[in-house]
Each structure stands twice: as C-alpha cells, then as structure tokens.
Amino acid sequence: MNHFREQFPIFNTISDPFVYFDNASTTQTPITVIDAMSRYYTHDRSNVHRALYPLSLNISDRFEHARSKVQQFIGARCPQEIVFTKGTTESINLVAASLSENYFQENDEIIVSLLEHHSNIVPWQVIAKRNKLNLRYLTVSETGDLSMEELEKLISPRTKLVAVTHVSNSLGSVNPIHEIIQMVKKRNCLVLIDAAQSIAHIPIQVKELNCDFLVFSGHKMYGPTGIGVLYGKEEILREMHPYQTGGNQIRSVDVQQTIFADLPSRFEAGTPNIAGVLGLEAAVNFITSYDPAEIIQYEYELTNMLESRLSEIPFVNIIGKPKHRSSILSFTVENCHPTDVALLLGEKGICLRSGYHCNEPLMNVLSSEGIIRVSLAPYNNADEIRYFCEKLIWARNLLHRNKNDIPSKSKI
Ligand code: PLP
C-alpha cells in the first residue's frame, strides 16, 4: 500500500512522527482531490445551473457528471436518486424532516439501534417528539453485534422506518445490512442505511441492497469536508417534500405559491458546494482506482495485527468482539482516563480519538467513562502500529505513576 500512501501530500508535509489513526473521524486527502478543487477555483469558477455563458455551462455539465459518477459508484438506478448534501448528518436530517411532513401518523414507530452515531438518533428523536411517534431501540450484545431475532420481534405493525448504521463508528461492528434490509422490506417499512463508516472500505451497491435511503459523507472517503450524499429510491424521493426551500430548486414561483423543480434539484436549494462535488468525484475516482479486494484484505490484516498486539498488553481492555470488524477498534486502559492517554499519545504524534464518539447511548450501556479509538486506513502500516503500542505502554506507565495527580473526567 506504499503507492496508496504516496498519494497523500500530508505525509510529507507534517514532520515525523505523524501517525494518523483517526480515519473514522475524517480521512486525509489525496492529491487528485486537492487538484480537482483547486482547478475549480483557479480555472472554472462560476455558478451552476443558472447562466448561459460557456464557463457556467461547462461547470454545470461537470457538476452533473460528478452526480452520475456517484450514481455509478453506489449502483443507483439514475442520477435523480443522488442528492448532494453537506454530509451524513444533513442527509439524515433531510429524510427525517421531510418524512415528518406527510409519512408518519401519531403512534407510529421508528427503530434505530444503540450502535448509532448521534446523527442517526437525534433527528429521529426530534421528529418523534413533534409528531408523537415512538422511537424504539435495538440493543447491542457485549460483543458489539445486533440481533436479527430481536429486530424481528421489535418490528410491529406500527413500525414505519428502521434506520441503522452499516459500520459502528466506535466498535467497528459491520452490521448484516443485507439481512436487516430484507427483513424490514418484508414488513413494508422504509429502511435507511448510514454508510458514513463503510463507504470508503466496503463496496456498496444500493440496487442490490434494496435499501430505501443510504447516506454518507465525502470527508470520510478521502473527499472534501462539507459535501455528502443522500441516495433515495426515485419513487420515494418523488413523494417527499423539500427540506429547505429557496433558489435553484423551483420550477416557478408567484407571489402566492411555488411549484418545485424535479429531482434532485428540489432537494438542493441554494448554491451548492461546487468545489466539494468536484472533489467528491475525484475521491470516487481515487477509490475506484484500487482493487477493493486488496483494500479489504490489507485493512483486515492491519486490524488483526492491531488487535493481537493490543491483546498482549495486560492493562488494555478491547471493547467488543463483533462477528465482523471493520478497521475500527476501541479500548480502555486500566486505571487511566481515556482523555489522558489520548493527550499523551498526541504529544508523540499519534492522532486518535478518545471519549464518547457521538455514541452516548451506547457508552451508557457499556457503562464506560469513554473509550480510546483507533481507526485505520490503507495508508497506515505495521510500523505505525508497533510505534503506537510502544507509546501506549509508555503513556500508561507515566499515568499510572502519577495516577493520583491527574484530574480529568471531561466528555469529548
Ligand atoms: N454516522 C456515523 C456512523 C458516523 O461515524 C458519523 C461521523 O463520525 C456520522 C454519521 C456523521 O457524519 P458527518 O459529521 O460527516 O455528518
């Protein structure tokens, strides 16, 4: 994977040691993505879908070309099924707000799992409160897995939507989304898949999956920040109300009323993140230039190495042992607060996350003070894992010695 790593300028611009293990939070950016965005600002800057001069017509075409590229990447039926958003969070808010207009009736139920990121809990909580719906939770086993039997029992005639993550951002569990979607569709409910943590690591084909919605962010797949995607089945998106309103999404407006544009513009009010969309297309081109089987195998081997190295350290407790793990692994260090460990590792150039990871309901179940998370990408390597384990032992020894002096219980 040396070739993969060489595409990322940051590894030459930050002086060593620089060990980037925070890929679940945001990935680094390859040169082709940086170039695509920079080319827009230096050569092609103009707005899309408005003017008739060549610069603008050209960038409008390129913008729509990027949409088709994303469509092919996830195997959607047509470009109209691809809505550009700010990211996963906005995509879920769009679906929640829009469905709350005319899809749910009082006492209907929404099911989410306890593995969800706050982005896939809070929007449903808000509309549940407003529309008098019930939000129900699928629990998580000690290993970090969801139970299909429990889901089957939880779905009732009142269930209208099930929203689950493909990969847990804190435990790394890869959920059986094929089975989940099949079960939910049999019961005639809508199903939303949060692919924020899988889109860069696992090939996804929405037509085969048969999910109704799938959401992800550009910045977790080597693309820019502030851009993301909502995939929705065309026939469902057509029934949904716009989430935001304004310019660029209307067919006609008079002083009393508005006729909204067709898909996908009706969900893209205002000037879009044009550089972000072009950068996202470059990120898709970057990912698809590698063999997915090779990426999966490499990440699998690296994560296995991390897991076995950590399990050899007596004071480390790995959290969860899911049936299928992605390249995310979390742990605690006996007698040390996660924040203190992360701060010390940061001083040694190791970038990782500690705390609640936007998973407070899950952390409450784990009765945890927070956890430390390592999340790997193909530019990481075995040397970095060895260095990390060495510095982890150093940090623990230092903290353990000074244990009584260190006050910290902050939630991050
Ligand atoms: N869902 C999952 C599983 C995530 O891991 C994250 C971010 O970490 C999000 C949703 C939110 O993504 P964003 O902040 O890009 O909207």
Coordinates of C-alpha atoms and ligand atoms in Angstrom, one line a residue:
M1 CA 0.0 0.0 0.0
N2 CA 3.0 2.3 -0.4
H3 CA 1.5 3.7 -3.6
F4 CA -1.7 4.5 -1.8
R5 CA 0.1 6.4 0.9
E6 CA 2.2 8.3 -1.6
Q7 CA -1.0 10.0 -3.0
F8 CA -1.4 11.9 0.3
P9 CA 0.7 15.1 0.5
I10 CA 0.1 15.5 4.2
F11 CA 2.5 12.6 5.0
N12 CA 5.3 14.7 3.5
T13 CA 4.3 18.0 5.0
I14 CA 4.0 17.1 8.7
S15 CA 7.2 16.2 10.3
D16 CA 7.7 12.7 11.8
P17 CA 6.3 11.2 13.9
F18 CA 2.9 11.6 12.4
V19 CA 0.7 8.6 12.9
Y20 CA -2.8 9.3 11.7
F21 CA -5.2 6.8 13.4
D22 CA -8.4 9.0 13.3
N23 CA -9.8 8.0 10.0
A24 CA -13.3 7.3 11.3
S25 CA -13.4 10.9 12.2
T26 CA -12.1 12.2 8.9
T27 CA -9.7 10.8 6.3
Q28 CA -6.8 12.5 4.7
T29 CA -7.0 14.0 1.2
P30 CA -5.2 12.6 -1.9
I31 CA -3.5 15.0 -4.3
T32 CA -6.1 14.3 -7.0
V33 CA -8.9 15.6 -4.8
I34 CA -6.9 18.7 -3.8
D35 CA -6.2 19.3 -7.5
A36 CA -9.8 18.9 -8.5
M37 CA -11.0 21.5 -6.0
S38 CA -8.1 23.8 -6.8
R39 CA -8.7 23.6 -10.5
Y40 CA -12.3 24.8 -10.0
Y41 CA -11.1 27.9 -8.1
T42 CA -8.2 28.7 -10.4
H43 CA -9.8 27.9 -13.8
D44 CA -13.5 27.2 -13.7
R45 CA -15.1 29.3 -11.0
S46 CA -18.7 30.2 -11.8
N47 CA -22.1 29.1 -10.5
V48 CA -24.1 26.1 -11.8
H49 CA -27.5 25.7 -13.4
R50 CA -28.1 29.4 -14.0
A51 CA -26.1 31.3 -16.6
L52 CA -25.7 30.6 -20.3
Y53 CA -22.1 31.7 -20.8
P54 CA -19.6 28.9 -21.6
L55 CA -17.8 28.9 -18.3
S56 CA -21.0 28.3 -16.4
L57 CA -22.4 25.8 -18.9
N58 CA -19.2 23.9 -18.7
I59 CA -19.1 23.7 -14.9
S60 CA -22.8 22.8 -14.8
D61 CA -22.0 19.8 -17.0
R62 CA -19.1 18.8 -14.8
F63 CA -21.3 19.1 -11.7
E64 CA -23.9 16.7 -13.2
H65 CA -21.1 14.4 -14.5
A66 CA -20.0 14.1 -10.8
R67 CA -23.5 13.2 -9.9
S68 CA -23.5 10.4 -12.5
K69 CA -20.1 9.2 -11.2
V70 CA -21.5 8.9 -7.6
Q71 CA -24.6 7.1 -9.0
Q72 CA -22.4 4.5 -10.7
F73 CA -20.2 4.2 -7.7
I74 CA -23.1 3.1 -5.5
G75 CA -25.1 1.4 -8.2
A76 CA -28.1 3.7 -8.1
R77 CA -30.7 3.5 -10.9
C78 CA -30.4 7.1 -12.1
P79 CA -28.7 10.4 -11.2
Q80 CA -32.0 11.7 -9.9
E81 CA -31.6 9.4 -7.0
I82 CA -28.4 11.2 -5.8
V83 CA -29.0 14.3 -3.7
F84 CA -25.9 16.4 -2.7
T85 CA -25.9 17.5 0.9
K86 CA -23.4 18.8 3.5
G87 CA -22.8 15.2 4.7
T88 CA -24.4 12.3 6.5
T89 CA -25.9 14.4 9.2
E90 CA -27.7 16.7 6.8
S91 CA -28.8 13.7 4.7
I92 CA -30.5 12.1 7.7
N93 CA -32.0 15.4 8.8
L94 CA -33.4 15.8 5.3
V95 CA -35.1 12.4 5.4
A96 CA -36.4 12.9 8.9
A97 CA -37.7 16.4 8.4
S98 CA -39.2 15.6 5.0
L99 CA -40.9 12.3 6.1
S100 CA -42.3 14.1 9.2
E101 CA -44.4 16.2 6.9
N102 CA -46.6 13.5 5.5
Y103 CA -45.4 10.0 6.1
F104 CA -45.9 9.3 9.8
Q105 CA -49.1 9.2 11.8
E106 CA -49.4 9.6 15.6
N107 CA -48.1 6.5 17.5
D108 CA -46.1 5.2 14.5
E109 CA -42.7 3.7 15.4
I110 CA -39.2 4.3 14.3
I111 CA -36.5 1.8 15.1
V112 CA -32.8 2.7 15.5
S113 CA -30.0 0.7 17.1
L114 CA -27.9 1.5 20.1
L115 CA -24.9 1.5 17.9
E116 CA -26.0 4.6 16.1
H117 CA -24.0 7.8 16.0
H118 CA -25.9 10.8 17.4
S119 CA -26.6 11.9 13.8
N120 CA -28.8 8.8 13.4
I121 CA -30.6 9.2 16.7
V122 CA -31.2 12.9 17.4
P123 CA -33.1 13.8 14.1
W124 CA -35.5 10.9 14.8
Q125 CA -35.9 11.9 18.5
V126 CA -36.8 15.4 17.4
I127 CA -39.5 14.3 14.9
A128 CA -40.7 11.6 17.3
K129 CA -41.4 14.3 19.8
R130 CA -43.0 16.7 17.4
N131 CA -45.2 14.1 15.6
K132 CA -46.0 11.9 18.7
L133 CA -44.1 8.9 17.4
N134 CA -42.3 6.2 19.4
L135 CA -38.6 5.8 19.0
R136 CA -37.5 2.2 19.8
Y137 CA -34.0 0.9 20.2
L138 CA -32.5 -2.4 19.0
T139 CA -30.0 -3.4 21.7
V140 CA -26.3 -4.4 21.3
S141 CA -24.7 -7.5 22.6
E142 CA -21.5 -7.4 24.6
T143 CA -19.6 -8.4 21.5
G144 CA -21.0 -5.3 19.8
D145 CA -23.4 -7.2 17.5
L146 CA -27.1 -6.6 16.7
S147 CA -29.6 -9.5 17.0
M148 CA -31.7 -10.3 14.0
E149 CA -34.2 -12.2 16.3
E150 CA -34.6 -9.1 18.4
L151 CA -35.1 -6.9 15.4
E152 CA -37.8 -9.3 14.1
K153 CA -39.7 -9.0 17.4
L154 CA -39.2 -5.3 17.6
I155 CA -40.8 -4.6 14.2
S156 CA -44.6 -4.2 14.7
P157 CA -47.5 -3.2 12.5
R158 CA -46.8 0.4 13.7
T159 CA -43.2 0.4 12.6
K160 CA -42.7 2.8 9.7
L161 CA -39.0 3.2 9.4
V162 CA -35.8 1.4 10.5
A163 CA -32.5 3.4 10.5
V164 CA -29.2 1.5 11.1
T165 CA -25.6 2.1 10.6
H166 CA -23.6 -0.2 8.3
V167 CA -20.5 0.0 10.5
S168 CA -20.3 1.2 14.1
N169 CA -18.1 4.2 14.4
S170 CA -16.9 3.2 17.9
L171 CA -16.9 -0.6 18.0
G172 CA -16.2 -1.3 14.3
S173 CA -19.0 -3.9 14.1
V174 CA -20.1 -4.5 10.5
N175 CA -23.8 -5.0 10.7
P176 CA -25.6 -7.6 8.5
I177 CA -27.4 -4.9 6.4
H178 CA -28.4 -7.4 3.7
E179 CA -30.4 -9.4 6.2
I180 CA -31.7 -6.3 8.0
I181 CA -32.9 -4.7 4.8
Q182 CA -34.6 -7.9 3.7
M183 CA -36.4 -8.3 7.0
V184 CA -37.5 -4.7 7.1
K185 CA -38.7 -4.7 3.5
K186 CA -40.8 -7.8 4.1
R187 CA -42.6 -5.9 6.8
N188 CA -43.3 -3.0 4.4
C189 CA -41.2 -0.4 6.3
L190 CA -38.7 2.1 5.0
V191 CA -35.1 1.4 5.7
L192 CA -32.2 3.9 5.9
I193 CA -28.6 2.8 6.0
D194 CA -25.9 5.1 7.5
A195 CA -22.9 4.3 5.4
A196 CA -20.6 7.0 6.8
Q197 CA -18.1 4.4 8.1
S198 CA -18.4 1.9 5.3
I199 CA -18.4 3.9 2.1
A200 CA -14.6 4.1 1.9
H201 CA -14.0 0.5 3.0
I202 CA -16.7 -1.8 1.7
P203 CA -18.2 -1.8 -1.9
I204 CA -21.9 -0.8 -1.8
Q205 CA -24.5 -1.4 -4.5
V206 CA -27.8 0.1 -3.4
K207 CA -29.9 -1.5 -6.1
E208 CA -28.9 -4.9 -4.9
L209 CA -29.2 -4.0 -1.3
N210 CA -32.7 -2.7 -1.9
C211 CA -32.5 0.0 0.9
D212 CA -34.7 3.0 0.5
F213 CA -32.1 5.5 1.7
L214 CA -28.3 5.4 2.1
V215 CA -26.3 8.3 3.4
F216 CA -22.6 9.2 3.6
S217 CA -20.1 12.0 3.8
G218 CA -17.3 12.9 1.4
H219 CA -14.7 13.6 4.1
K220 CA -14.8 10.0 5.4
M221 CA -13.9 8.7 1.9
Y222 CA -10.8 10.9 1.1
G223 CA -13.1 13.7 -0.2
P224 CA -13.7 17.2 0.9
T225 CA -15.5 18.3 4.1
G226 CA -18.9 19.9 3.7
I227 CA -20.2 17.5 1.0
G228 CA -22.2 14.3 1.3
V229 CA -24.8 12.3 -0.4
L230 CA -28.4 11.2 0.2
Y231 CA -29.3 8.3 -2.0
G232 CA -33.1 7.7 -2.1
K233 CA -35.2 5.5 -4.3
E234 CA -36.7 7.7 -7.0
E235 CA -40.3 6.8 -6.3
I236 CA -39.9 7.6 -2.6
L237 CA -38.0 10.9 -3.2
R238 CA -40.7 12.0 -5.5
E239 CA -43.3 11.7 -2.7
M240 CA -41.1 13.7 -0.3
H241 CA -41.4 17.4 0.5
P242 CA -38.3 19.6 0.1
Y243 CA -36.4 20.0 3.3
Q244 CA -35.1 23.5 2.5
T245 CA -36.5 26.0 0.1
G246 CA -35.2 28.8 -2.0
G247 CA -33.4 29.3 -5.3
N248 CA -32.2 26.6 -7.7
Q249 CA -34.9 24.2 -6.6
I250 CA -38.1 25.7 -8.1
R251 CA -39.9 25.4 -11.4
S252 CA -41.9 28.6 -10.9
V253 CA -42.8 31.0 -8.1
D254 CA -45.6 33.5 -8.0
V255 CA -46.5 35.7 -5.1
Q256 CA -48.7 33.1 -3.5
Q257 CA -47.2 29.8 -4.3
T258 CA -44.3 27.7 -5.7
I259 CA -44.0 24.8 -8.0
F260 CA -40.9 22.8 -7.0
A261 CA -38.4 21.5 -9.6
D262 CA -38.0 17.9 -10.4
L263 CA -35.5 15.5 -8.7
P264 CA -32.8 16.0 -7.5
S265 CA -32.9 19.9 -7.6
R266 CA -35.9 20.1 -5.4
F267 CA -33.7 18.9 -2.5
E268 CA -30.8 21.2 -3.4
A269 CA -31.9 24.7 -2.5
G270 CA -29.3 27.5 -2.9
T271 CA -25.8 27.5 -4.4
P272 CA -24.3 24.1 -3.9
N273 CA -20.8 23.2 -2.7
I274 CA -19.5 23.1 -6.3
A275 CA -15.8 22.5 -5.4
G276 CA -16.9 19.9 -2.9
V277 CA -18.9 18.0 -5.5
L278 CA -15.9 18.0 -7.9
G279 CA -13.7 16.9 -5.1
L280 CA -16.1 14.1 -4.2
E281 CA -16.0 12.9 -7.8
A282 CA -12.2 12.9 -7.6
A283 CA -12.5 10.9 -4.4
V284 CA -14.7 8.3 -6.1
N285 CA -12.2 8.1 -8.9
F286 CA -9.4 7.6 -6.4
I287 CA -11.2 4.8 -4.5
T288 CA -12.2 3.0 -7.7
S289 CA -8.6 3.1 -9.0
Y290 CA -7.7 0.5 -6.3
D291 CA -8.9 -3.1 -6.2
P292 CA -11.5 -3.3 -3.4
A293 CA -10.5 -6.9 -2.5
E294 CA -6.9 -5.7 -2.0
I295 CA -8.0 -2.8 0.3
I296 CA -10.3 -5.1 2.3
Q297 CA -7.5 -7.7 2.8
Y298 CA -4.9 -5.1 3.7
E299 CA -7.2 -3.4 6.3
Y300 CA -8.2 -6.8 7.7
E301 CA -4.6 -7.8 8.2
L302 CA -3.6 -4.5 9.8
T303 CA -6.6 -4.5 12.1
N304 CA -5.9 -8.1 13.1
M305 CA -2.3 -7.1 13.9
L306 CA -3.5 -4.2 16.0
E307 CA -6.0 -6.4 17.8
S308 CA -3.4 -9.1 18.6
R309 CA -0.8 -6.6 19.7
L310 CA -3.2 -4.8 22.0
S311 CA -4.5 -8.0 23.5
E312 CA -0.9 -8.9 24.5
I313 CA -0.8 -5.7 26.7
P314 CA -2.2 -6.7 30.1
F315 CA -3.7 -3.4 31.1
V316 CA -5.6 -2.9 27.8
N317 CA -9.3 -3.9 27.5
I318 CA -10.6 -4.2 24.0
I319 CA -14.2 -3.2 23.8
G320 CA -16.4 -5.7 21.9
K321 CA -15.6 -8.5 19.6
P322 CA -18.0 -8.2 16.8
K323 CA -18.6 -11.1 14.3
H324 CA -17.3 -8.9 11.6
R325 CA -15.0 -6.0 12.4
S326 CA -14.1 -3.1 10.1
S327 CA -10.8 -1.2 10.6
I328 CA -12.0 0.4 13.8
L329 CA -11.0 -0.8 17.3
S330 CA -11.7 0.7 20.7
F331 CA -10.2 0.0 24.1
T332 CA -9.7 1.3 27.6
V333 CA -6.6 1.4 29.7
E334 CA -6.9 0.2 33.2
N335 CA -6.7 2.9 35.8
C336 CA -6.2 5.6 33.2
H337 CA -8.8 8.1 31.8
P338 CA -9.0 7.9 28.0
T339 CA -8.6 11.6 27.6
D340 CA -5.2 11.5 29.4
V341 CA -4.0 8.6 27.3
A342 CA -5.0 10.4 24.1
L343 CA -3.4 13.6 25.1
L344 CA -0.1 11.9 25.9
L345 CA -0.2 9.9 22.6
G346 CA -0.9 13.2 20.8
E347 CA 2.4 14.6 22.1
K348 CA 4.1 11.6 20.4
G349 CA 2.5 12.4 17.1
I350 CA -0.3 9.8 17.4
C351 CA -3.7 11.1 16.3
L352 CA -6.6 9.2 17.7
R353 CA -9.9 9.9 19.4
S354 CA -11.0 9.4 23.0
G355 CA -14.3 10.0 24.7
Y356 CA -17.9 9.2 23.7
H357 CA -17.5 9.3 19.9
C358 CA -21.0 10.8 19.5
N359 CA -22.3 7.5 20.9
E360 CA -23.6 8.4 24.3
P361 CA -26.5 5.9 24.4
L362 CA -24.0 3.2 23.6
M363 CA -21.5 4.4 26.1
N364 CA -24.2 4.4 28.8
V365 CA -24.8 0.7 28.1
L366 CA -21.1 -0.1 28.2
S367 CA -21.0 1.9 31.5
S368 CA -17.9 3.5 30.2
E369 CA -16.1 6.7 31.0
G370 CA -15.3 6.8 27.4
I371 CA -13.1 4.8 25.1
I372 CA -10.0 5.2 23.0
R373 CA -10.5 4.6 19.3
V374 CA -8.0 3.6 16.6
S375 CA -9.4 3.8 13.1
L376 CA -7.2 2.6 10.2
A377 CA -7.0 3.4 6.5
P378 CA -4.8 1.8 3.8
Y379 CA -2.1 4.4 4.2
N380 CA -1.4 3.1 7.7
N381 CA 1.1 0.4 8.2
A382 CA 2.6 -2.2 10.6
D383 CA 5.4 0.2 11.7
E384 CA 2.9 2.7 12.9
I385 CA 1.1 0.0 14.9
R386 CA 4.3 -1.1 16.6
Y387 CA 5.2 2.6 17.4
F388 CA 1.7 3.2 18.8
C389 CA 1.8 0.1 21.1
E390 CA 5.2 1.2 22.4
K391 CA 4.0 4.7 23.2
L392 CA 0.8 3.3 24.7
I393 CA 2.8 1.4 27.2
W394 CA 4.9 4.5 27.9
A395 CA 1.8 6.6 28.4
R396 CA 0.2 4.1 30.8
N397 CA 3.4 3.8 32.8
L398 CA 3.6 7.6 33.1
L399 CA -0.1 8.0 34.1
H400 CA 0.0 5.1 36.4
R401 CA 2.9 6.5 38.3
N402 CA 1.1 9.9 38.5
K403 CA -2.4 8.5 38.8
N404 CA -3.4 10.4 41.9
D405 CA -2.3 13.8 40.4
I406 CA -4.3 13.7 37.3
P407 CA -7.8 15.1 37.4
S408 CA -10.0 14.6 34.3
K409 CA -13.4 13.3 33.5
S410 CA -14.3 15.5 30.6
K411 CA -16.8 14.3 28.0
I412 CA -15.4 14.9 24.5
Ligands
PLP1 N1 -22.8 8.4 11.2 C1 -21.7 7.7 11.5 C2 -21.7 6.2 11.7 C3 -20.5 8.5 11.8 O1 -19.4 7.9 12.1 C4 -20.6 9.9 11.6 C5 -19.4 10.7 11.9 O2 -18.5 10.3 12.5 C6 -21.8 10.5 11.2 C7 -22.9 9.7 11.0 C8 -21.8 12.0 11.0 O3 -21.1 12.3 9.8 P1 -20.9 13.8 9.4 O4 -20.4 14.5 10.7 O5 -19.9 13.8 8.3 O6 -22.2 14.4 9.0

